[in-house]
XYZ file of N, CA and C in Angstrom:
825
model
N 0.828 -1.205 0.000
C 0.000 0.000 0.000
C 0.866 1.259 0.000
N 1.953 1.231 0.766
C 2.855 2.376 0.794
C 3.501 2.578 -0.571
N 3.940 1.479 -1.186
C 4.566 1.563 -2.499
C 3.573 2.079 -3.533
N 2.352 1.583 -3.509
C 1.325 2.034 -4.452
C 1.033 3.518 -4.274
N 0.963 3.947 -3.032
C 0.728 5.359 -2.780
C 1.870 6.231 -3.271
N 3.099 5.757 -3.106
C 4.277 6.512 -3.543
C 4.279 6.652 -5.064
N 4.033 5.550 -5.788
C 4.015 5.613 -7.252
C 2.819 6.406 -7.746
N 1.715 6.370 -6.998
C 0.559 7.168 -7.379
C 0.847 8.660 -7.307
N 1.660 9.061 -6.340
C 2.007 10.476 -6.174
C 3.113 10.925 -7.117
N 4.118 10.074 -7.323
C 5.329 10.520 -8.018
C 5.642 9.758 -9.296
N 4.749 8.886 -9.738
C 4.975 8.171 -10.976
C 5.936 7.011 -10.809
N 6.534 6.574 -11.913
C 7.374 5.377 -11.889
C 8.818 5.634 -12.307
N 9.194 6.891 -12.540
C 10.550 7.207 -12.967
C 11.502 7.149 -11.777
N 12.518 6.256 -11.789
C 13.447 6.150 -10.652
C 14.216 7.437 -10.363
N 14.503 8.229 -11.404
C 15.230 9.482 -11.184
C 14.361 10.470 -10.413
N 13.085 10.526 -10.741
C 12.152 11.369 -9.982
C 12.050 10.875 -8.546
N 12.010 9.560 -8.389
C 11.982 8.987 -7.034
C 13.240 9.388 -6.264
N 14.401 9.365 -6.934
C 15.630 9.790 -6.282
C 15.562 11.240 -5.852
N 14.986 12.088 -6.700
C 14.821 13.496 -6.351
C 13.927 13.655 -5.134
N 12.818 12.930 -5.119
C 11.904 12.991 -3.976
C 12.612 12.528 -2.705
N 13.357 11.412 -2.823
C 14.084 10.908 -1.661
C 15.091 11.913 -1.142
N 15.822 12.577 -2.050
C 16.782 13.589 -1.633
C 16.122 14.755 -0.929
N 14.977 15.175 -1.439
C 14.247 16.283 -0.807
C 13.769 15.888 0.586
N 13.286 14.658 0.718
C 12.782 14.201 2.023
C 13.887 14.196 3.071
N 15.043 13.608 2.749
C 16.100 13.520 3.760
C 16.702 14.893 4.044
N 16.756 15.769 3.023
C 17.261 17.121 3.253
C 16.311 17.910 4.141
N 15.005 17.719 3.936
C 14.014 18.419 4.756
C 14.092 17.975 6.210
N 14.277 16.684 6.434
C 14.386 16.194 7.807
C 15.683 16.664 8.455
N 16.737 16.832 7.654
C 17.962 17.415 8.189
C 17.720 18.851 8.644
N 16.984 19.603 7.846
C 16.631 20.973 8.215
C 15.786 20.992 9.481
N 14.859 20.035 9.595
C 14.046 19.940 10.803
C 14.923 19.733 12.024
N 15.881 18.810 11.918
C 16.781 18.562 13.042
C 17.604 19.785 13.391
N 18.137 20.457 12.358
C 18.941 21.647 12.608
C 18.121 22.744 13.272
N 16.832 22.807 12.944
C 15.962 23.856 13.485
C 15.519 23.593 14.912
N 15.782 22.396 15.430
C 15.397 22.096 16.804
C 16.119 22.982 17.813
N 17.204 23.628 17.384
C 17.919 24.521 18.306
C 17.066 25.718 18.697
N 15.996 25.979 17.954
C 15.103 27.065 18.326
C 14.319 26.730 19.588
N 14.001 25.426 19.772
C 13.152 25.039 20.903
C 13.926 24.308 21.998
N 15.021 23.641 21.636
C 15.856 22.946 22.633
C 17.219 23.618 22.615
N 17.362 24.652 23.411
C 18.489 25.555 23.290
C 19.753 25.071 23.990
N 19.620 24.227 24.979
C 20.806 23.833 25.744
C 20.784 22.337 26.058
N 20.889 21.479 25.037
C 20.880 20.035 25.285
C 22.156 19.590 25.979
N 22.047 18.566 26.800
C 23.229 18.044 27.492
C 24.067 17.200 26.537
N 25.336 17.035 26.869
C 26.213 16.169 26.073
C 25.703 14.728 26.101
N 25.128 14.325 27.213
C 24.557 12.975 27.333
C 23.442 12.767 26.317
N 22.566 13.769 26.191
C 21.455 13.662 25.243
C 21.967 13.623 23.805
N 22.961 14.441 23.504
C 23.510 14.456 22.147
C 24.189 13.135 21.802
N 24.901 12.552 22.767
C 25.543 11.262 22.518
C 24.498 10.181 22.261
N 23.408 10.220 23.000
C 22.337 9.256 22.773
C 21.706 9.430 21.407
N 21.511 10.692 20.992
C 20.906 10.964 19.689
C 21.817 10.519 18.552
N 23.112 10.799 18.686
C 24.050 10.369 17.654
C 24.183 8.848 17.623
N 24.101 8.211 18.802
C 24.105 6.760 18.843
C 22.916 6.188 18.094
N 21.754 6.813 18.265
C 20.552 6.399 17.537
C 20.773 6.514 16.030
N 21.349 7.644 15.592
C 21.625 7.833 14.165
C 22.566 6.748 13.646
N 23.577 6.399 14.439
C 24.514 5.350 14.031
C 23.815 4.010 13.891
N 22.909 3.695 14.814
C 22.186 2.432 14.752
C 21.321 2.316 13.516
N 20.644 3.411 13.167
C 19.811 3.417 11.964
C 20.668 3.193 10.720
N 21.773 3.923 10.631
C 22.655 3.786 9.474
C 23.270 2.397 9.395
N 23.627 1.829 10.552
C 24.247 0.510 10.582
C 23.302 -0.545 10.023
N 22.063 -0.553 10.519
C 21.089 -1.535 10.036
C 20.755 -1.298 8.571
N 20.586 -0.022 8.178
C 20.229 0.291 6.799
C 21.308 -0.147 5.823
N 22.570 -0.033 6.218
C 23.661 -0.424 5.334
C 23.555 -1.896 4.936
N 23.085 -2.718 5.871
C 22.972 -4.148 5.586
C 21.625 -4.517 4.976
N 20.528 -4.068 5.603
C 19.215 -4.524 5.141
C 18.791 -3.902 3.824
N 19.238 -2.676 3.532
C 18.768 -1.989 2.334
C 19.821 -1.858 1.246
N 21.080 -2.197 1.556
C 22.126 -2.043 0.545
C 22.929 -3.321 0.333
N 23.602 -3.817 1.365
C 24.497 -4.954 1.176
C 23.735 -6.236 0.861
N 22.757 -6.588 1.680
C 22.041 -7.857 1.479
C 21.263 -7.879 0.161
N 20.407 -6.868 -0.135
C 19.729 -6.920 -1.444
C 20.704 -6.792 -2.608
N 21.825 -6.068 -2.405
C 22.803 -5.965 -3.469
C 23.373 -7.309 -3.849
N 23.608 -8.166 -2.852
C 24.151 -9.499 -3.105
C 23.081 -10.456 -3.592
N 21.958 -10.509 -2.879
C 20.940 -11.520 -3.169
C 20.155 -11.226 -4.443
N 19.843 -9.946 -4.667
C 18.940 -9.601 -5.767
C 19.670 -9.125 -7.011
N 20.707 -8.316 -6.838
C 21.311 -7.645 -7.987
C 22.663 -8.212 -8.384
N 23.170 -9.206 -7.626
C 24.408 -9.877 -8.022
C 24.215 -11.379 -8.157
N 22.948 -11.801 -8.124
C 22.628 -13.235 -8.242
C 23.377 -14.081 -7.230
N 23.520 -13.558 -6.026
C 24.181 -14.305 -4.962
C 25.685 -14.184 -4.935
N 26.267 -13.482 -5.904
C 27.718 -13.292 -5.938
C 28.092 -12.080 -5.075
N 28.832 -12.282 -3.995
C 29.112 -11.161 -3.092
C 30.228 -10.234 -3.558
N 31.010 -10.658 -4.548
C 32.219 -9.914 -4.919
C 31.930 -8.467 -5.349
N 30.964 -8.201 -6.256
C 30.734 -6.802 -6.664
C 30.359 -5.899 -5.493
N 29.484 -6.374 -4.623
C 29.048 -5.554 -3.493
C 30.197 -5.337 -2.512
N 30.943 -6.403 -2.226
C 32.044 -6.273 -1.272
C 33.163 -5.397 -1.838
N 33.372 -5.459 -3.136
C 34.337 -4.555 -3.766
C 33.878 -3.108 -3.594
N 32.570 -2.880 -3.773
C 32.022 -1.546 -3.581
C 32.157 -1.077 -2.145
N 31.947 -1.977 -1.182
C 32.115 -1.635 0.240
C 33.533 -1.161 0.505
N 34.503 -1.913 0.004
C 35.909 -1.550 0.204
C 36.224 -0.214 -0.466
N 35.686 0.007 -1.649
C 35.939 1.246 -2.376
C 35.323 2.443 -1.659
N 34.119 2.260 -1.118
C 33.474 3.348 -0.382
C 34.243 3.727 0.861
N 34.705 2.728 1.601
C 35.498 2.998 2.805
C 36.821 3.668 2.439
N 37.468 3.196 1.354
C 38.736 3.778 0.926
C 38.553 5.233 0.503
N 37.443 5.518 -0.164
C 37.172 6.887 -0.597
C 37.056 7.830 0.598
N 36.313 7.425 1.609
C 36.174 8.264 2.804
C 37.500 8.392 3.543
N 38.259 7.301 3.593
C 39.549 7.333 4.278
C 40.506 8.308 3.593
N 40.596 8.242 2.271
C 41.502 9.137 1.540
C 41.009 10.584 1.590
N 39.702 10.773 1.645
C 39.161 12.128 1.722
C 39.583 12.814 3.008
N 39.779 12.038 4.070
C 40.195 12.618 5.340
C 41.613 13.178 5.280
N 42.376 12.798 4.265
C 43.709 13.371 4.110
C 43.611 14.863 3.749
N 42.565 15.185 2.982
C 42.376 16.564 2.536
C 41.463 17.363 3.444
N 40.496 16.679 4.077
C 39.506 17.361 4.904
C 39.587 16.815 6.314
N 39.729 17.664 7.329
C 39.896 17.178 8.702
C 38.703 16.377 9.186
N 38.967 15.507 10.140
C 37.894 14.753 10.780
C 36.884 15.712 11.401
N 35.607 15.461 11.172
C 34.571 16.272 11.808
C 34.702 16.202 13.323
N 35.185 15.064 13.818
C 35.378 14.872 15.260
C 36.253 15.984 15.838
N 37.357 16.292 15.182
C 38.280 17.307 15.690
C 37.666 18.701 15.592
N 36.987 18.978 14.465
C 36.431 20.308 14.274
C 35.312 20.606 15.261
N 34.564 19.574 15.664
C 33.460 19.778 16.591
C 33.949 19.863 18.027
N 34.888 18.994 18.409
C 35.269 18.886 19.814
C 36.577 19.588 20.155
N 37.431 19.791 19.155
C 38.744 20.362 19.435
C 39.752 19.344 19.914
N 39.357 18.074 20.045
C 40.264 17.018 20.493
C 40.908 16.368 19.275
N 42.213 16.612 19.097
C 42.899 16.122 17.903
C 43.220 14.637 18.003
N 42.956 13.922 16.911
C 43.344 12.526 16.797
C 44.687 12.436 16.096
N 45.409 11.373 16.370
C 46.746 11.232 15.795
C 46.714 11.112 14.278
N 45.583 10.657 13.717
C 45.491 10.502 12.270
C 44.653 11.591 11.624
N 44.403 12.691 12.360
C 43.580 13.759 11.808
C 44.305 14.459 10.669
N 43.510 15.034 9.762
C 44.089 15.780 8.662
C 44.636 17.099 9.176
N 45.256 17.847 8.293
C 45.891 19.107 8.689
C 44.874 20.061 9.286
N 45.298 20.856 10.245
C 44.412 21.806 10.896
C 44.173 23.006 10.006
N 43.244 23.868 10.456
C 42.885 25.036 9.667
C 44.046 26.003 9.519
N 45.063 25.921 10.370
C 46.176 26.856 10.326
C 47.006 26.696 9.044
N 46.879 25.533 8.400
C 47.658 25.288 7.191
C 46.969 25.828 5.942
N 45.734 26.305 6.095
C 45.012 26.806 4.938
C 45.448 28.243 4.627
N 45.459 28.622 3.352
C 45.836 29.981 2.989
C 44.701 30.969 3.215
N 44.187 31.026 4.423
C 43.099 31.932 4.773
C 43.537 32.721 5.999
N 43.451 34.034 5.904
C 43.944 34.869 6.991
C 43.025 34.834 8.204
N 41.730 34.827 7.959
C 40.783 34.862 9.063
C 40.663 33.467 9.669
N 41.188 33.258 10.866
C 41.214 31.928 11.476
C 39.814 31.395 11.707
N 38.901 32.256 12.131
C 37.534 31.795 12.390
C 36.856 31.346 11.098
N 37.065 32.107 10.015
C 36.487 31.723 8.729
C 37.055 30.397 8.263
N 38.347 30.197 8.467
C 38.960 28.923 8.075
C 38.328 27.769 8.825
N 38.105 27.947 10.133
C 37.479 26.897 10.921
C 36.080 26.582 10.455
N 35.313 27.620 10.133
C 33.933 27.416 9.661
C 33.930 26.682 8.326
N 34.822 27.068 7.420
C 34.883 26.413 6.118
C 35.238 24.937 6.253
N 36.214 24.633 7.109
C 36.589 23.245 7.323
C 35.446 22.458 7.941
N 34.740 23.082 8.856
C 33.602 22.432 9.498
C 32.551 22.050 8.446
N 32.230 22.991 7.568
C 31.229 22.735 6.527
C 31.698 21.624 5.588
N 32.983 21.659 5.203
C 33.512 20.626 4.310
C 33.438 19.240 4.944
N 33.804 19.156 6.220
C 33.815 17.865 6.894
C 32.408 17.296 7.018
N 31.449 18.115 7.403
C 30.078 17.641 7.558
C 29.462 17.314 6.200
N 29.828 18.083 5.164
C 29.342 17.766 3.824
C 29.832 16.395 3.385
N 31.115 16.118 3.596
C 31.659 14.800 3.275
C 30.938 13.715 4.057
N 30.608 14.010 5.305
C 29.903 13.070 6.171
C 28.548 12.693 5.582
N 27.856 13.648 4.952
C 26.491 13.404 4.467
C 26.426 12.878 3.045
N 27.520 12.931 2.313
C 27.493 12.467 0.927
C 27.010 11.030 0.773
N 27.483 10.068 1.585
C 27.024 8.685 1.403
C 25.526 8.517 1.597
N 24.923 9.347 2.432
C 23.494 9.209 2.696
C 22.667 9.550 1.457
N 22.990 10.676 0.807
C 22.279 11.036 -0.413
C 22.489 10.003 -1.509
N 23.739 9.534 -1.652
C 24.038 8.520 -2.660
C 23.280 7.234 -2.384
N 23.205 6.830 -1.124
C 22.514 5.593 -0.772
C 21.038 5.663 -1.145
N 20.400 6.784 -0.870
C 18.984 6.941 -1.206
C 18.791 6.875 -2.722
N 19.657 7.559 -3.474
C 19.541 7.530 -4.925
C 19.740 6.148 -5.500
N 20.745 5.448 -5.007
C 21.002 4.082 -5.476
C 19.828 3.176 -5.142
N 19.264 3.366 -3.950
C 18.110 2.561 -3.558
C 16.944 2.727 -4.510
N 16.633 3.960 -4.867
C 15.527 4.192 -5.804
C 15.912 3.792 -7.223
N 17.189 3.956 -7.570
C 17.626 3.551 -8.895
C 17.485 2.063 -9.133
N 17.501 1.282 -8.067
C 17.333 -0.168 -8.207
C 15.927 -0.537 -8.660
N 14.975 0.361 -8.461
C 13.589 0.086 -8.825
C 12.809 -0.673 -7.779
N 13.461 -1.075 -6.699
C 12.803 -1.827 -5.629
C 12.321 -0.843 -4.558
N 11.109 -0.350 -4.721
C 10.590 0.646 -3.788
C 10.372 0.060 -2.398
N 10.159 -1.250 -2.334
C 9.978 -1.892 -1.030
C 11.212 -1.793 -0.161
N 12.373 -1.662 -0.793
C 13.627 -1.454 -0.065
C 13.988 0.024 0.007
N 13.737 0.751 -1.073
C 14.165 2.143 -1.164
C 13.397 3.055 -0.200
N 12.108 2.849 -0.055
C 11.315 3.728 0.816
C 11.724 3.596 2.279
N 11.865 2.366 2.829
C 12.380 2.270 4.204
C 13.768 2.873 4.362
N 14.626 2.723 3.337
C 15.957 3.322 3.394
C 15.861 4.841 3.454
N 14.996 5.420 2.628
C 14.796 6.866 2.639
C 14.316 7.343 4.005
N 13.326 6.648 4.550
C 12.790 7.035 5.863
C 13.837 6.877 6.956
N 14.625 5.801 6.872
C 15.641 5.557 7.900
C 16.690 6.658 7.893
N 17.202 6.986 6.706
C 18.217 8.024 6.619
C 17.628 9.375 6.994
N 16.378 9.614 6.606
C 15.730 10.858 7.003
C 15.572 10.968 8.510
N 15.180 9.876 9.154
C 15.010 9.880 10.609
C 16.335 10.129 11.312
N 17.400 9.471 10.843
C 18.695 9.680 11.496
C 19.261 11.063 11.180
N 18.781 11.702 10.113
C 19.222 13.057 9.812
C 18.718 14.069 10.841
N 17.626 13.736 11.537
C 17.082 14.674 12.524
C 18.053 14.868 13.696
N 18.428 13.798 14.425
C 19.399 14.012 15.504
C 20.762 14.451 14.999
N 21.146 14.000 13.804
C 22.442 14.387 13.260
C 22.476 15.881 12.941
N 21.420 16.378 12.290
C 21.358 17.801 11.980
C 21.321 18.648 13.232
N 20.616 18.164 14.252
C 20.544 18.877 15.525
C 21.914 18.944 16.185
N 22.612 17.816 16.202
C 23.936 17.778 16.841
C 24.915 18.705 16.139
N 24.861 18.749 14.817
C 25.756 19.622 14.074
C 25.467 21.090 14.387
N 24.183 21.450 14.450
C 23.822 22.831 14.765
C 24.278 23.219 16.162
N 24.101 22.320 17.127
C 24.536 22.608 18.497
C 26.041 22.816 18.540
N 26.782 21.956 17.832
C 28.236 22.095 17.816
C 28.655 23.424 17.200
N 27.975 23.821 16.135
C 28.314 25.090 15.481
C 27.999 26.274 16.385
N 26.882 26.205 17.094
C 26.522 27.277 18.030
C 27.546 27.367 19.152
N 27.961 26.219 19.659
C 28.969 26.208 20.722
C 30.294 26.793 20.242
N 30.527 26.687 18.932
C 31.757 27.246 18.371
C 31.647 28.749 18.115
N 30.460 29.315 18.365
C 30.305 30.757 18.248
C 29.496 31.226 17.062
N 28.952 30.318 16.254
C 28.145 30.734 15.118
C 26.739 31.099 15.571
N 26.104 31.966 14.822
C 24.769 32.426 15.182
C 23.752 31.299 15.099
N 22.887 31.203 16.103
C 21.904 30.120 16.187
C 20.972 30.102 14.981
N 20.319 31.201 14.693
C 19.334 31.232 13.614
C 19.999 31.041 12.251
N 21.093 31.732 12.032
C 21.763 31.649 10.743
C 22.222 30.235 10.443
N 22.856 29.573 11.421
C 23.388 28.249 11.125
C 22.297 27.206 11.024
N 21.221 27.346 11.799
C 20.131 26.380 11.692
C 19.568 26.351 10.278
N 19.442 27.524 9.678
C 18.962 27.585 8.298
C 20.036 27.080 7.338
N 21.266 27.502 7.561
C 22.358 27.117 6.669
C 22.581 25.612 6.654
N 22.428 24.960 7.809
C 22.631 23.511 7.884
C 21.664 22.783 6.963
N 20.410 23.239 6.944
C 19.440 22.615 6.061
C 19.753 22.854 4.597
N 20.177 24.080 4.267
C 20.547 24.387 2.885
C 21.743 23.549 2.448
N 22.742 23.467 3.325
C 23.927 22.666 3.010
C 23.568 21.219 2.746
N 22.674 20.684 3.558
C 22.257 19.299 3.356
C 21.566 19.135 2.011
N 20.693 20.090 1.679
C 19.980 20.004 0.413
C 20.914 20.085 -0.774
N 21.910 20.950 -0.695
C 22.848 21.122 -1.799
C 23.607 19.829 -2.081
N 23.922 19.078 -1.031
C 24.728 17.867 -1.197
C 23.871 16.629 -1.448
N 22.881 16.413 -0.608
C 22.144 15.146 -0.639
C 21.185 15.035 -1.812
N 20.557 16.132 -2.211
C 19.587 16.051 -3.304
C 20.253 15.718 -4.641
N 21.297 16.437 -5.057
C 21.941 16.064 -6.331
C 22.539 14.665 -6.312
N 23.110 14.258 -5.177
C 23.694 12.917 -5.114
C 22.617 11.841 -5.196
N 21.454 12.103 -4.611
C 20.359 11.140 -4.723
C 19.914 11.005 -6.174
N 19.796 12.127 -6.871
C 19.415 12.092 -8.291
C 20.498 11.404 -9.116
N 21.759 11.747 -8.845
C 22.868 11.143 -9.585
C 22.917 9.637 -9.368
N 22.735 9.208 -8.122
C 22.751 7.775 -7.836
C 21.664 7.033 -8.570
N 20.450 7.596 -8.565
C 19.329 6.954 -9.250
C 19.559 6.912 -10.755
N 20.078 8.005 -11.308
C 20.314 8.074 -12.755
C 21.412 7.116 -13.188
N 22.516 7.096 -12.445
C 23.673 6.294 -12.845
C 23.341 4.807 -12.886
N 22.702 4.314 -11.839
C 22.419 2.875 -11.820
C 21.294 2.524 -12.782
N 20.463 3.516 -13.144
C 19.423 3.260 -14.138
C 19.993 3.139 -15.530
N 21.006 3.956 -15.833
C 21.624 3.938 -17.160
C 22.550 2.744 -17.314
N 23.343 2.481 -16.294
C 24.280 1.348 -16.331
C 23.905 0.403 -15.191
N 23.005 -0.499 -15.470
C 22.455 -1.370 -14.419
C 23.520 -2.263 -13.798
N 24.581 -2.556 -14.544
C 25.632 -3.412 -13.994
C 26.378 -2.730 -12.855
N 26.250 -1.403 -12.761
C 26.903 -0.674 -11.678
C 26.170 -0.805 -10.352
N 24.924 -1.271 -10.401
C 24.081 -1.236 -9.213
C 24.685 -1.939 -8.008
N 25.131 -3.194 -8.086
C 25.702 -3.826 -6.890
C 26.953 -3.122 -6.387
N 27.755 -2.607 -7.310
C 28.950 -1.850 -6.898
C 28.551 -0.561 -6.180
N 27.547 0.121 -6.728
C 27.096 1.376 -6.131
C 26.459 1.152 -4.762
N 25.699 0.079 -4.637
C 25.091 -0.227 -3.347
C 26.167 -0.535 -2.309
N 27.186 -1.290 -2.723
C 28.287 -1.579 -1.818
C 29.061 -0.324 -1.454
N 29.294 0.550 -2.442
C 30.024 1.794 -2.197
C 29.297 2.655 -1.157
N 27.992 2.826 -1.345
C 27.212 3.629 -0.403
C 27.243 3.017 0.992
N 27.112 1.693 1.063
C 27.138 1.017 2.361
C 28.504 1.145 3.018
N 29.574 0.951 2.250
C 30.920 1.057 2.812
C 31.206 2.447 3.339
N 30.769 3.468 2.603
C 30.973 4.843 3.062
C 30.197 5.110 4.349
N 28.969 4.617 4.430
C 28.168 4.802 5.643
C 28.798 4.089 6.834
N 29.267 2.861 6.621
C 29.897 2.109 7.712
C 31.174 2.792 8.177
N 31.914 3.386 7.241
C 33.133 4.105 7.616
C 32.796 5.303 8.500
N 31.777 6.045 8.133
C 31.368 7.212 8.924
C 30.970 6.794 10.338
N 30.218 5.683 10.436
C 29.778 5.205 11.747
C 30.973 4.890 12.632
N 31.918 4.104 12.103
C 33.036 3.637 12.907
C 34.087 4.709 13.138
N 34.315 5.559 12.139
C 35.411 6.520 12.219
C 35.007 7.841 12.865
N 33.722 8.197 12.782
C 33.289 9.495 13.279
C 32.294 9.397 14.434
N 31.163 8.717 14.182
C 30.077 8.793 15.156
C 30.402 8.035 16.438
N 30.853 6.789 16.315
C 31.142 6.001 17.521
C 32.231 6.639 18.377
N 33.380 7.038 17.800
C 34.384 7.706 18.642
C 33.849 8.971 19.312
N 33.036 9.742 18.588
C 32.512 10.983 19.149
C 31.604 10.714 20.343
N 30.815 9.647 20.275
C 29.856 9.364 21.355
C 30.472 8.591 22.516
N 31.737 8.188 22.392
C 32.382 7.397 23.444
C 33.580 8.114 24.072
N 33.541 9.435 24.046
C 34.648 10.182 24.632
C 34.229 11.041 25.826
N 32.926 11.165 26.073
C 32.456 12.063 27.123
C 31.925 11.368 28.365
N 32.138 10.052 28.453
C 31.662 9.332 29.626
C 30.231 8.874 29.539
N 29.630 8.919 28.339
C 28.234 8.517 28.176
C 28.115 7.333 27.211
N 29.076 6.420 27.309
C 29.116 5.292 26.381
C 27.863 4.430 26.449
N 27.348 4.203 27.669
C 26.172 3.343 27.805
C 24.948 3.970 27.132
N 24.757 5.266 27.311
C 23.635 5.958 26.680
C 23.765 5.891 25.160
N 24.985 6.115 24.652
C 25.206 6.048 23.214
C 24.939 4.643 22.678
N 25.354 3.627 23.433
C 25.134 2.245 23.003
C 23.653 1.912 22.975
N 22.925 2.335 23.994
C 21.480 2.105 24.017
C 20.798 2.841 22.867
N 21.279 4.043 22.565
C 20.746 4.768 21.422
C 20.993 4.025 20.123
N 22.182 3.430 19.991
C 22.502 2.647 18.797
C 21.572 1.446 18.667
N 21.332 0.748 19.761
C 20.435 -0.405 19.733
C 19.022 0.002 19.332
N 18.559 1.147 19.863
C 17.228 1.641 19.502
C 17.168 1.974 18.018
N 18.233 2.576 17.490
C 18.269 2.890 16.072
C 18.200 1.644 15.202
N 18.912 0.592 15.590
C 18.864 -0.671 14.848
C 17.445 -1.238 14.866
N 16.807 -1.212 16.029
C 15.444 -1.739 16.154
C 14.474 -0.966 15.273
N 14.575 0.369 15.287
C 13.678 1.196 14.479
C 13.856 0.888 12.997
N 15.110 0.784 12.551
C 15.354 0.514 11.136
C 14.855 -0.864 10.731
N 15.084 -1.866 11.570
C 14.597 -3.203 11.247
C 13.072 -3.234 11.170
N 12.428 -2.506 12.071
C 10.963 -2.433 12.028
C 10.493 -1.776 10.737
N 11.117 -0.672 10.346
C 10.744 -0.001 9.107
C 10.958 -0.915 7.910
N 12.059 -1.627 7.902
C 12.382 -2.482 6.772
C 11.360 -3.608 6.628
N 10.931 -4.173 7.743
C 9.992 -5.300 7.695
C 8.576 -4.829 7.434
N 8.184 -3.725 8.076
C 6.803 -3.269 7.961
C 6.520 -2.595 6.623
N 7.516 -1.939 6.023
C 7.321 -1.240 4.774
C 7.898 -1.976 3.574
N 8.830 -2.904 3.830
C 9.514 -3.591 2.736
C 8.633 -4.617 2.058
């Protein structure tokens, strides 16, 4: 019924579906970023729990909506294309960190031994502007796999998998967008300005990537298992390299872990009930 309603509203073109999916997740990111208007001073414990929830949703979605259907449905049971894509997605995010600092460092100020160069190495005189630019670049890189995953999901033509994936990523975008806005405010950026900017930034990145993902796998169908693996690998890298370390440094590991478990449960429920 959900699938029929979706096609009734938006037709049957996978590229249009990718556009709709990108708009949905970008809108929910804006919603999360705008929560700073009503929840002005969240505790670090609450933020760690929210980010843990986002990690749990992404973790389950990577397997139920990308890796498993990529192997079983689009590779005829051959795991090699999907697993190659997983490795490529993780490698892409890893190499990108050479050029763009870890979001972890930009948000918390706690440098990791493998962090990329600091803002002081950039040819920008205004130190605060350099920090803001790096912050935006790091968070943009963080969100790229999400838009791509939604586009690839719709490009596959399997709305029973793509719609739960869209909803899952959109739901996890709410606490993620909120956490990013809080971090930016704590760094001295204006509350109202950044809440709006965070949503715009998400839309600029996630919407085109969702459309591109849907278009690419529609034109070259053989790319689909590789693309699904790539999106999943990039998401898994973000979870392990950014979100988990961030939520386990402030003494609230148990809350973050419980949030992760709740996120996994929510995603599995969405996948079964809507898939």
